XYZ file of C-alpha atoms in Angstrom:
716
model
C 90.808 140.248 36.169
C 91.030 138.322 32.866
C 90.152 134.643 33.056
C 91.180 132.426 30.167
C 89.463 129.232 29.140
C 90.789 126.328 31.357
C 92.962 123.685 29.974
C 91.325 120.430 31.142
C 92.970 116.975 31.400
C 91.894 113.777 33.079
C 93.403 114.619 36.495
C 94.968 118.085 35.900
C 93.265 121.368 35.083
C 95.067 124.645 34.268
C 93.143 127.891 35.013
C 94.606 131.145 33.869
C 93.875 134.416 35.794
C 95.738 137.381 34.205
C 99.358 136.314 34.549
C 98.769 133.624 37.181
C 98.172 130.039 36.186
C 96.493 127.683 38.735
C 97.300 124.047 38.135
C 94.711 121.939 39.896
C 95.226 118.278 40.608
C 92.057 116.323 41.129
C 92.406 112.573 40.390
C 88.938 111.239 39.558
C 87.205 108.640 41.714
C 89.765 108.927 44.458
C 89.562 110.475 47.966
C 93.143 111.647 47.809
C 95.326 112.685 44.949
C 98.120 110.202 44.088
C 100.592 109.888 41.360
C 99.653 107.124 38.930
C 101.689 106.427 35.776
C 98.916 108.055 33.846
C 98.707 111.208 35.981
C 102.452 111.644 35.847
C 102.464 111.423 32.057
C 99.639 113.927 31.957
C 101.588 116.302 34.195
C 104.565 115.971 31.907
C 102.521 117.088 28.914
C 100.840 120.031 30.723
C 104.169 121.282 32.117
C 105.309 121.542 28.506
C 102.307 123.569 27.592
C 102.806 125.895 30.653
C 106.545 126.436 29.688
C 105.386 127.651 26.248
C 102.822 130.171 27.705
C 104.573 133.567 27.971
C 101.342 135.045 29.302
C 101.827 133.149 32.627
C 104.510 134.434 34.948
C 103.544 132.600 38.087
C 102.065 129.038 38.618
C 100.186 127.960 41.740
C 99.822 124.192 42.199
C 96.873 123.174 44.317
C 94.641 120.268 45.104
C 91.094 120.068 43.965
C 90.251 117.973 46.980
C 89.553 119.344 50.485
C 91.017 116.230 52.145
C 94.594 116.842 51.145
C 97.241 117.969 48.749
C 98.897 114.818 47.311
C 99.287 111.514 49.172
C 102.249 110.394 47.111
C 102.687 107.682 44.493
C 100.203 104.890 43.878
C 102.290 102.205 45.740
C 100.066 99.379 44.338
C 102.051 99.803 41.159
C 105.134 98.742 43.049
C 103.895 95.174 43.195
C 103.745 95.045 39.441
C 107.362 96.051 38.822
C 109.125 92.821 37.442
C 112.734 93.819 37.901
C 115.246 96.454 39.039
C 115.805 97.751 35.491
C 112.123 98.549 34.981
C 111.925 100.041 38.475
C 114.845 102.338 37.671
C 113.191 103.351 34.426
C 110.009 104.318 36.323
C 112.029 106.290 38.939
C 114.040 108.182 36.263
C 110.824 109.257 34.470
C 109.388 110.699 37.692
C 112.690 112.490 38.244
C 112.607 113.991 34.744
C 109.051 115.295 35.166
C 109.800 116.979 38.502
C 113.012 118.378 37.044
C 110.971 119.880 34.200
C 108.806 121.499 36.898
C 111.904 122.989 38.610
C 113.090 124.385 35.329
C 109.888 126.139 34.295
C 110.614 129.761 33.253
C 107.716 130.796 35.545
C 107.909 131.151 39.305
C 106.188 128.128 40.913
C 104.261 127.879 44.226
C 103.034 124.746 45.940
C 99.845 125.511 47.860
C 99.673 122.608 50.468
C 96.362 122.064 52.269
C 96.040 118.797 54.143
C 98.365 115.822 53.806
C 101.397 116.138 51.532
C 103.239 112.843 51.436
C 106.008 111.156 49.448
C 105.846 112.142 45.805
C 103.603 115.060 46.740
C 106.346 116.416 48.952
C 108.927 115.798 46.167
C 106.774 117.735 43.771
C 106.534 120.602 46.298
C 110.296 120.479 46.736
C 110.727 121.204 43.035
C 108.657 124.418 43.245
C 110.304 127.767 43.896
C 108.132 128.453 46.899
C 106.028 126.304 49.253
C 102.981 127.530 51.212
C 101.137 125.486 53.778
C 97.759 126.194 55.456
C 97.236 126.528 59.199
C 94.654 123.633 59.145
C 95.513 121.038 61.852
C 95.540 118.322 59.255
C 98.077 119.974 57.052
C 101.370 118.215 57.244
C 104.358 117.243 55.063
C 106.338 113.982 55.122
C 108.674 111.689 53.221
C 107.497 108.404 54.623
C 109.174 106.109 52.072
C 111.456 104.346 54.506
C 108.328 102.943 56.178
C 107.761 101.091 52.892
C 111.342 99.943 52.587
C 112.320 102.480 49.899
C 113.657 105.997 49.756
C 112.331 109.234 48.220
C 113.597 108.840 44.701
C 111.807 111.498 42.610
C 114.569 113.947 43.554
C 113.557 114.074 47.253
C 116.582 112.511 48.863
C 118.963 114.641 46.877
C 117.024 117.856 46.869
C 115.653 118.112 50.461
C 119.108 118.668 52.015
C 119.651 121.616 49.659
C 116.526 123.246 51.032
C 116.480 122.450 54.752
C 120.045 121.428 55.367
C 121.507 118.006 56.038
C 120.545 117.384 59.739
C 116.909 118.311 59.189
C 116.763 116.290 55.934
C 118.219 113.265 57.626
C 115.675 113.529 60.375
C 112.763 113.687 57.943
C 113.910 110.901 55.561
C 115.239 108.481 58.090
C 112.141 108.594 60.308
C 109.364 109.374 57.776
C 107.847 111.630 60.457
C 105.045 114.106 59.732
C 106.080 117.758 59.785
C 103.273 120.191 60.769
C 103.002 123.760 59.487
C 104.781 125.698 62.313
C 107.842 123.373 62.297
C 107.853 123.208 58.462
C 108.350 126.958 58.368
C 110.884 126.869 61.246
C 113.195 124.513 59.350
C 112.705 126.336 56.002
C 110.689 123.534 54.403
C 107.948 126.030 53.582
C 108.111 129.829 53.038
C 104.895 130.764 54.759
C 101.907 129.492 56.724
C 98.599 130.818 55.196
C 94.984 130.776 56.439
C 93.185 127.692 55.284
C 89.886 129.572 54.773
C 91.347 131.979 52.183
C 94.237 129.850 51.056
C 94.050 130.625 47.372
C 93.609 134.404 47.831
C 96.569 134.306 50.318
C 98.608 132.245 47.837
C 97.894 134.726 45.010
C 98.919 137.624 47.224
C 102.145 135.885 48.248
C 102.944 135.034 44.639
C 102.495 138.605 43.484
C 104.961 139.785 46.088
C 107.734 137.612 44.637
C 109.790 139.178 41.882
C 111.880 136.241 40.746
C 112.583 132.462 41.022
C 113.959 131.524 44.439
C 117.610 131.039 44.984
C 118.811 128.277 47.319
C 119.602 129.426 50.900
C 123.376 128.766 51.000
C 123.531 129.422 54.700
C 121.481 126.199 55.408
C 124.262 124.016 53.913
C 127.313 125.960 55.099
C 128.260 123.506 57.861
C 127.680 120.504 55.539
C 130.045 122.037 53.023
C 132.871 121.280 55.369
C 133.981 117.629 54.680
C 134.870 117.007 58.350
C 131.555 118.308 59.628
C 129.725 116.327 56.934
C 131.530 113.098 57.945
C 130.541 113.664 61.550
C 126.922 114.115 60.547
C 126.746 111.084 58.319
C 128.677 108.795 60.748
C 126.219 109.769 63.584
C 123.185 109.148 61.297
C 124.495 105.730 60.298
C 125.263 104.794 63.911
C 121.777 105.749 64.962
C 120.223 103.709 62.199
C 122.231 100.661 63.018
C 121.391 100.906 66.694
C 117.701 101.159 65.942
C 117.359 98.627 63.035
C 120.417 96.321 63.545
C 120.798 96.561 59.788
C 117.573 94.681 59.097
C 116.035 97.613 57.159
C 118.323 98.622 54.302
C 116.392 101.737 53.121
C 117.625 104.170 55.811
C 121.202 103.175 55.140
C 120.787 103.600 51.374
C 119.213 107.018 51.894
C 122.402 108.102 53.831
C 124.523 106.769 50.954
C 122.525 108.720 48.375
C 122.736 112.003 50.344
C 126.489 111.491 50.746
C 126.764 110.942 46.977
C 124.687 114.022 46.135
C 126.855 116.195 48.492
C 130.289 114.864 47.596
C 129.720 114.644 43.824
C 126.871 116.789 42.405
C 123.161 116.966 42.054
C 122.921 114.799 38.955
C 125.057 112.118 40.621
C 122.650 112.211 43.553
C 119.618 111.653 41.267
C 121.394 108.679 39.579
C 122.179 107.284 42.991
C 118.527 107.657 44.005
C 117.322 105.769 40.923
C 119.713 102.902 41.471
C 119.073 102.639 45.243
C 115.323 102.802 44.830
C 115.121 100.229 42.073
C 117.217 97.789 44.047
C 115.053 98.369 47.177
C 111.709 98.068 45.384
C 112.740 94.639 44.034
C 114.644 93.520 47.138
C 113.528 91.331 50.071
C 112.251 93.924 52.586
C 110.244 96.506 50.631
C 107.751 93.902 49.219
C 106.944 92.854 52.795
C 106.473 96.398 53.974
C 104.235 97.250 51.016
C 102.137 94.204 51.707
C 101.839 95.254 55.295
C 100.603 98.719 54.163
C 97.848 97.105 52.142
C 97.037 94.773 55.037
C 96.606 97.792 57.285
C 94.424 99.483 54.610
C 92.300 96.343 54.337
C 91.769 96.265 58.098
C 90.168 99.714 57.891
C 87.322 98.267 55.768
C 84.504 96.282 57.303
C 81.502 94.683 55.558
C 78.507 95.021 57.703
C 75.702 97.308 58.710
C 76.276 100.999 59.270
C 77.879 101.724 62.704
C 75.815 103.342 65.429
C 76.714 106.914 66.415
C 79.086 107.035 69.433
C 79.124 110.430 71.236
C 80.474 109.373 74.601
C 82.209 106.442 76.213
C 82.399 105.016 79.745
C 85.496 103.208 81.035
C 85.333 100.769 83.911
C 88.611 100.367 85.763
C 91.070 103.194 86.238
C 94.359 101.311 86.272
C 97.120 101.802 83.692
C 95.007 100.123 80.998
C 91.832 102.107 81.927
C 93.682 105.354 82.049
C 95.388 104.650 78.738
C 92.137 103.823 77.084
C 90.488 106.973 78.397
C 93.384 109.118 77.233
C 93.333 107.631 73.744
C 89.590 108.085 73.452
C 90.014 111.778 74.165
C 93.106 112.488 72.063
C 92.423 110.409 69.041
C 88.662 109.999 68.901
C 87.885 113.413 70.563
C 85.255 111.799 72.756
C 84.264 112.685 76.317
C 84.985 109.842 78.772
C 83.394 108.870 82.101
C 85.706 106.634 84.197
C 84.409 104.508 87.098
C 86.394 102.640 89.794
C 85.652 101.592 93.303
C 87.901 104.143 95.036
C 88.972 107.632 94.547
C 92.653 106.546 94.969
C 92.258 104.254 91.981
C 90.663 107.022 89.978
C 93.478 109.403 90.811
C 95.950 106.814 89.545
C 94.015 106.548 86.301
C 94.060 110.308 85.802
C 97.832 110.312 86.590
C 98.317 107.617 83.903
C 96.475 109.754 81.310
C 98.143 112.938 82.497
C 101.599 111.386 82.254
C 101.141 110.729 78.533
C 100.144 114.291 77.785
C 102.909 115.723 79.974
C 105.513 114.017 77.842
C 103.957 115.673 74.769
C 104.019 118.997 76.483
C 107.679 118.502 77.303
C 108.434 117.700 73.673
C 106.362 120.703 72.576
C 103.941 118.616 70.626
C 101.168 119.914 72.891
C 100.535 123.123 74.771
C 99.597 123.177 78.435
C 96.293 124.717 77.598
C 95.548 121.891 75.130
C 96.547 119.399 77.781
C 94.199 120.904 80.404
C 91.328 120.971 77.803
C 91.963 117.228 77.077
C 92.063 116.348 80.774
C 88.735 118.103 81.317
C 87.095 115.655 78.922
C 87.851 112.884 81.374
C 85.497 112.811 84.390
C 85.601 110.365 87.335
C 83.042 108.651 89.570
C 82.863 105.835 92.150
C 79.208 105.272 91.382
C 77.170 104.972 88.193
C 76.322 108.613 87.672
C 76.944 109.689 84.077
C 76.759 106.096 82.747
C 73.151 106.311 81.685
C 74.026 108.534 78.700
C 77.104 106.827 77.315
C 76.885 104.806 74.050
C 79.722 102.355 74.763
C 81.205 101.050 77.979
C 84.745 99.685 77.774
C 85.473 97.369 80.692
C 89.058 97.118 81.927
C 88.646 95.505 85.363
C 90.506 92.578 86.860
C 90.813 89.427 84.700
C 88.208 87.387 86.568
C 85.095 85.972 84.910
C 82.753 86.552 87.805
C 83.842 90.214 88.258
C 83.416 90.995 84.599
C 80.010 89.392 84.598
C 79.004 91.303 87.697
C 79.860 94.778 86.109
C 78.185 93.701 82.904
C 74.920 93.106 84.729
C 75.251 96.527 86.508
C 75.924 98.284 83.200
C 72.813 96.734 81.670
C 70.814 97.868 84.780
C 71.887 101.474 84.673
C 72.779 102.128 81.055
C 70.518 103.245 78.242
C 68.863 100.720 75.949
C 71.305 99.278 73.437
C 74.488 100.283 75.274
C 77.389 98.286 74.061
C 79.557 96.516 76.564
C 83.149 96.089 75.215
C 85.326 93.914 77.464
C 89.071 94.315 77.378
C 89.738 90.757 78.528
C 92.950 89.286 77.146
C 92.037 85.649 77.450
C 88.512 84.939 78.736
C 86.028 83.954 75.938
C 83.560 86.700 75.200
C 80.728 84.217 75.050
C 81.409 83.166 78.640
C 81.217 86.773 79.786
C 78.072 87.388 77.734
C 76.247 84.524 79.558
C 75.439 87.011 82.240
C 73.862 89.501 79.811
C 70.225 90.189 79.162
C 71.320 91.476 75.723
C 74.311 89.351 74.646
C 74.071 90.828 71.198
C 75.548 94.027 72.636
C 78.563 92.352 74.225
C 81.868 92.307 72.416
C 85.598 91.944 73.047
C 87.853 94.994 72.529
C 91.353 93.811 73.556
C 93.870 96.608 73.788
C 97.591 96.144 74.292
C 99.742 97.962 76.833
C 100.784 100.761 76.726
C 97.594 101.763 75.027
C 98.824 105.140 73.699
C 101.711 103.376 71.821
C 100.508 99.916 70.879
C 98.673 100.188 67.567
C 96.499 96.954 67.677
C 93.039 96.318 68.973
C 91.528 92.837 68.675
C 87.781 93.037 68.269
C 86.320 89.698 69.315
C 82.918 88.523 68.156
C 80.990 86.386 70.683
C 78.473 83.739 69.610
C 75.567 86.172 69.974
C 77.283 89.465 69.173
C 75.214 91.409 66.628
C 76.583 92.671 63.268
C 75.652 96.190 64.272
C 77.763 95.963 67.470
C 80.747 94.673 65.414
C 80.472 97.577 62.952
C 80.216 100.142 65.757
C 83.287 98.816 67.709
C 85.246 98.519 64.491
C 84.575 102.132 63.659
C 85.378 103.221 67.350
C 88.683 101.376 67.114
C 89.547 103.286 63.924
C 88.551 106.526 65.498
C 91.037 105.782 68.275
C 93.783 105.380 65.662
C 94.075 101.700 66.066
C 94.658 98.919 63.570
C 91.547 96.744 64.025
C 91.689 92.953 63.593
C 88.343 91.246 63.957
C 88.338 87.649 65.169
C 85.992 85.004 66.461
C 85.819 84.065 70.056
C 88.186 81.629 71.770
C 90.682 81.496 74.653
C 93.476 83.969 74.017
C 91.949 85.091 70.707
C 94.787 85.581 68.165
C 97.795 87.259 69.753
C 97.783 85.831 73.281
C 96.882 82.342 71.958
C 100.001 82.440 69.670
C 102.216 83.957 72.378
C 101.299 81.264 74.892
C 103.464 78.487 73.374
C 106.102 81.040 72.484
C 106.654 82.286 76.020
C 106.142 78.671 77.349
C 108.939 77.432 75.160
C 111.180 80.149 76.441
C 110.509 78.774 79.902
C 111.449 75.192 78.837
C 114.670 76.533 77.243
C 115.520 78.228 80.612
C 114.819 75.040 82.574
C 117.200 73.328 80.069
C 119.937 75.579 81.364
C 120.097 78.135 78.571
C 120.897 81.543 79.913
C 118.284 84.290 80.075
C 120.368 86.611 77.946
C 120.838 84.080 75.189
C 117.120 83.122 75.067
C 116.047 86.725 74.755
C 119.025 87.462 72.470
C 117.882 84.695 70.143
C 114.700 86.524 69.442
C 116.111 90.106 69.358
C 118.609 88.686 66.757
C 115.584 87.430 64.764
C 114.166 90.912 64.887
C 111.744 90.964 67.810
C 111.750 94.197 69.808
C 111.972 92.169 73.121
C 112.814 88.721 73.946
C 110.171 86.467 75.442
C 111.445 86.655 79.031
C 111.706 90.343 78.994
C 108.218 90.519 77.500
C 107.039 88.259 80.338
C 108.361 90.821 82.799
C 106.768 93.680 80.962
C 103.170 92.231 80.738
C 103.225 90.787 84.248
C 104.208 87.268 85.340
C 101.047 87.017 87.474
C 98.853 87.837 84.450
C 100.748 85.225 82.432
C 100.029 82.716 85.160
C 96.278 83.313 84.949
C 96.442 83.222 81.171
C 98.385 80.013 81.233
C 95.815 78.329 83.424
C 93.038 79.336 80.997
C 95.000 77.922 78.064
C 95.720 74.621 79.877
C 91.991 74.215 80.674
C 91.098 74.842 77.095
C 93.777 72.839 75.316
C 95.152 70.335 77.810
C 98.557 68.690 77.611
C 99.486 70.609 74.430
C 99.667 73.769 76.529
C 101.245 72.169 79.589
C 103.199 74.971 81.264
C 106.880 74.966 82.029
C 107.624 75.397 85.782
C 108.908 78.942 85.061
C 105.797 81.120 85.701
C 104.526 79.146 88.711
C 107.872 79.250 90.433
C 108.270 82.989 89.867
C 104.763 83.787 91.074
C 105.354 81.641 94.283
C 108.392 83.922 94.909
C 106.144 87.045 94.357
C 108.021 87.971 91.189
C 105.452 89.689 89.033
C 107.831 91.605 86.789
C 107.963 95.323 86.129
C 104.835 96.071 88.167
C 106.465 95.216 91.545
C 110.102 95.554 90.475
C 110.840 91.847 90.922
C 111.012 89.508 87.923
C 113.296 87.646 85.601
C 115.336 90.829 85.288
C 116.524 93.308 87.821
C 114.412 96.415 87.770
C 115.643 99.904 88.836
C 112.920 102.560 89.015
C 110.916 101.022 86.330
C 113.874 100.351 83.928
C 114.980 96.875 83.058
C 118.565 96.052 83.945
C 120.523 92.772 83.842
C 118.991 89.246 84.337
C 118.413 88.483 88.037
C 120.877 85.753 88.941
C 118.572 84.569 91.734
C 116.081 83.264 89.116
C 118.575 80.550 88.223
C 118.664 79.537 91.836
C 114.895 79.401 92.108
C 114.628 77.233 88.987
C 117.583 75.036 90.146
C 119.571 75.978 86.990
C 123.105 75.308 88.163
C 125.192 76.245 85.072
C 123.372 78.503 82.554
C 125.103 78.552 79.169
C 124.863 80.776 76.106
C 122.951 78.356 73.933
C 122.671 78.091 70.181
C 120.560 81.104 69.308
C 119.345 79.938 65.884
C 118.260 76.594 67.409
C 116.407 78.349 70.187
C 114.660 80.833 67.923
C 113.616 78.062 65.661
C 111.879 76.263 68.523
C 109.988 79.382 69.580
C 108.982 80.458 66.053
C 107.772 77.073 65.008
C 105.714 76.850 68.186
C 103.965 80.017 67.111
C 103.526 78.913 63.477
C 101.936 75.632 64.708
C 99.487 77.390 66.894
C 98.640 79.946 64.198
C 97.519 77.307 61.818
C 95.200 75.771 64.359
C 93.624 79.254 64.926
C 92.991 79.496 61.251
C 91.621 76.052 60.932
C 89.273 76.848 63.831
C 88.082 80.078 62.092
C 89.319 82.257 64.953
C 91.209 84.383 62.438
C 89.888 85.346 59.089
C 93.054 84.901 57.005
C 96.799 84.447 57.144
C 97.126 88.089 56.553
C 94.983 88.895 59.668
C 97.269 86.668 61.822
C 100.366 88.412 60.469
C 98.843 91.820 60.971
C 97.907 91.057 64.542
C 101.344 89.703 65.313
C 103.184 92.613 63.756
C 101.012 95.208 65.408
C 100.439 93.389 68.763
C 103.885 91.888 69.453
C 106.316 93.701 67.231
C 106.941 90.623 65.076
C 109.584 91.955 62.588
C 107.807 93.577 59.627
C 110.913 93.018 57.423
C 110.113 89.318 57.613
C 106.622 89.904 56.395
C 104.728 88.360 59.382
C 104.650 85.053 61.207
C 103.009 83.006 58.357
C 104.737 84.896 55.530
C 107.965 83.850 57.269
C 106.620 80.359 57.509
C 106.061 80.449 53.780
C 109.689 81.494 53.158
C 110.802 78.373 55.103
C 108.326 76.204 53.144
C 105.490 74.113 54.588
C 107.389 70.865 54.052
C 110.360 72.082 56.059
C 108.056 73.458 58.795
C 106.453 70.003 59.061
C 109.717 68.157 59.050
C 111.301 70.351 61.792
C 108.131 70.077 63.965
C 108.149 66.301 63.682
C 111.796 66.195 64.699
C 111.148 68.518 67.677
C 108.101 66.450 68.733
C 110.316 63.319 68.960
C 112.872 65.201 71.042
C 110.572 67.348 73.260
C 107.134 65.843 73.262
C 103.550 66.606 72.374
C 103.758 70.327 72.465
C 105.558 70.213 69.093
C 103.123 67.784 67.450
C 102.346 69.325 64.072
C 98.772 70.461 63.498
C 96.636 68.676 60.978
C 96.554 71.943 59.090
C 100.320 72.000 58.551
C 100.196 68.336 57.419
C 97.456 69.177 54.919
C 99.318 72.215 53.455
C 102.562 70.330 53.323
C 101.016 67.322 51.580
C 99.642 69.662 48.859
C 102.994 71.385 48.580
C 101.115 74.642 49.249
C 101.745 77.798 51.234
C 99.997 79.183 54.299
C 98.830 82.219 52.366
C 97.312 80.009 49.645
C 95.503 77.955 52.188
C 94.057 80.887 54.123
C 94.009 83.822 51.642
C 90.353 84.739 52.006
C 88.672 86.709 54.863
C 86.169 84.348 56.352
C 85.069 85.968 59.596
C 81.938 87.891 58.729
C 79.993 89.934 61.142
C 76.745 88.266 59.996
C 78.079 84.806 60.739
C-alpha cells in the first residue's frame, strides 16, 4: 500500500492510501466536530484540491474524534447574524460547499461513528454512500426545528430524494434521532459496519463500489404523483398545526420548502431553503429557542468540587414517583437501584410503574424484551434496610410530611455508610427543616423531580443552609447522568417552580369563583401556549397535594398567598383529580374528559361564562412574573435565565415565548408594573407589585439585565 504525505489544514486532514483519500475532520480544542465559518471555508478549499487529484478515486470522510462524527453547525454564530440578507448569504455558501462535495468526480463515503447531527447529516447526504457503525451512540438527526429553523444546507431538499417524502417529513418535522438499524431500513445509510474496525470495513465497502451512486427512483415513485403528494403534504401540515397551533413556524416552512423542491426542481428547493432559513433565523421564535439551547448547555456546567463517585442508589417510597425515579436511574444512568417501602404491595406497585414505562418501549420496538428484563433485574426491592448500607445516595420519595421525612432521614443515617447522601424529593418543604433531624446536614440536599419522571426533563437541586459543596456537585452530576436538565437553587418553600405555580393556580381558582367557565380559564392558557391549563394541571398533579402545598405557602407568605376557596372545597368533596378519578374534570379510565358540571354547584357558580381569555391569561401570567422577581431578589434562583429554564422544563411554559421573564421583558417592566398596580386596586393584595419590579421599572431596565449573573454558588 502506498501512503502519500498528508495534506494538513487547521481542522481537516487528507490522507492518501493508494487510490483512497481519507478526509479527517478534527476541530481543535473541541469535544465534538462542528461547522464554524472557518472550518467550512477550509473544507471548500480542500474539496477543490481533492477534485484535482486524479490519483484518488474514492474519498472516505471520517471524524478524528471518538465521541462523534459531526454535531452540526456552530449555532452560537446565529446570534451574531444581523439581518436576513446576511443569514441567506451564510446559508447559500454552505449549500455551495456541500454541492461541491456532491459533484466531486470521485466516489464519496461518509463514515459515521457517534452522533451525526444537523450540518453533519447534510454533509453525509451529499456523499454518494453513507455508512454508520453499530455503536449504540451512533445516530443521525436533523434537529433544526428544535432551534426554530430548518435544515438549509441542502438537507430539506435532498433528504426526500434519498429516503422518500414520508420518512423525510418524519425526520425533519420531529428532529428525532435515527439509530443505525432504522437508518439502514429507511435507506438513509447503505450499510451498518462494526465500530471496532470501522475504517477497514469502510475501505472494503468502498472498494466494492464501481461508480457514483444513482438516486433510488423507487423511493419517490408515490410522491411523483401530484394527488398522492398533496395528500402527504396536507396530512403533514394538519399534524403540525394540531401539535403546535401554528406557534412554531419552522415545521410549516420545512413543508413549504419540500413542496417547492418537488413541484419545481432541486435548485428551486435550495433557494427556498435559503430564503426560509434566513427569515427564521432572524424571526421571533428561533432566537428564543437558540437561547434556550444555550441555557440548557449552561445548566450542564457546575462550578464546585469534583463530584463523589456514585455506583448505586437507594430509593425510599415505591409509588409512581419512586418507581419512575428507579426506572430512570437504571435506564439513563445505568445504575443498580435498591427500593424500600413498608409493604410488598407498595413495592409491587413501584415495579409495575417502572415496568409499564419499559413495556411501552418494547411495544414501539425501541427496546427488546431481553433488554427490558435485564433493566428490571437492576431494580431490587425490600421492606427493611438490607442493601442500603452499600448505596452512595438515597433518594427519598415518601409522603409529603415533615415528620415522616425526618424519620426516614434518621434511619438512613443509622444504617447507611459514612457520607451517604440523602436527597429528598420534597416539592415544597424547606430542605433546611428536613435537615434539622440529621447528624450530618451537610449530606442532605433537595432533588425535586417532576411527574412523570421518565418524561419531565427538569430536576431542581435545592441547597440547604448546611449542604456541602461536595454534595451539590455529586447530585448535580447524578441529575445529568439521569438525562435531566438540572437547575440549582437555594432553599425556600416551593423552591422555584412550585413557588411560581402557586399564585398561578390560585388565580385560576379566583377566576372560577368569579363565574368564568373551566374551559375558558384553561383555554386562555393553552391559547397562550401552555400544554395544559391551570385547572387541568391541578387535576394532574393532585388536588390534595395542592392543598398541602397551599397551606405551606400561606404559612410562609401570609395574606399574599391567601388561597381561593377552590382547592379546599374540592378536597372536602374528596375530589383529588386524576389519582382517584374525581376532580375538576370528568375522568374515564385515567383519561381527562369534559369539565365536571358538579364543580360549579360545589363552588356555587350559578352561571359560568366564557370569559375574556386575554384578560384572564394576563392575570395569571402577571401573578407568576411578580412571584418570580421576589424569588430572584431573595436569591432562591441564580438568574433570570435559571427561572425561565425551570419554568420551561418543569411546566411547559411555551419556549417560543422565551420563558416567563423573557416574555416579561417583551412586555416591558413599566407595563408590567402598571398592570399589576391596576389589578391590585381591583383584586387586592395578591397583585401588589414586588419591590423588585418597582426597582427595575424605575430604572427603565429589563429583568434579564437586573438578574443576568448566576449568583447561587455551591460554596455559599
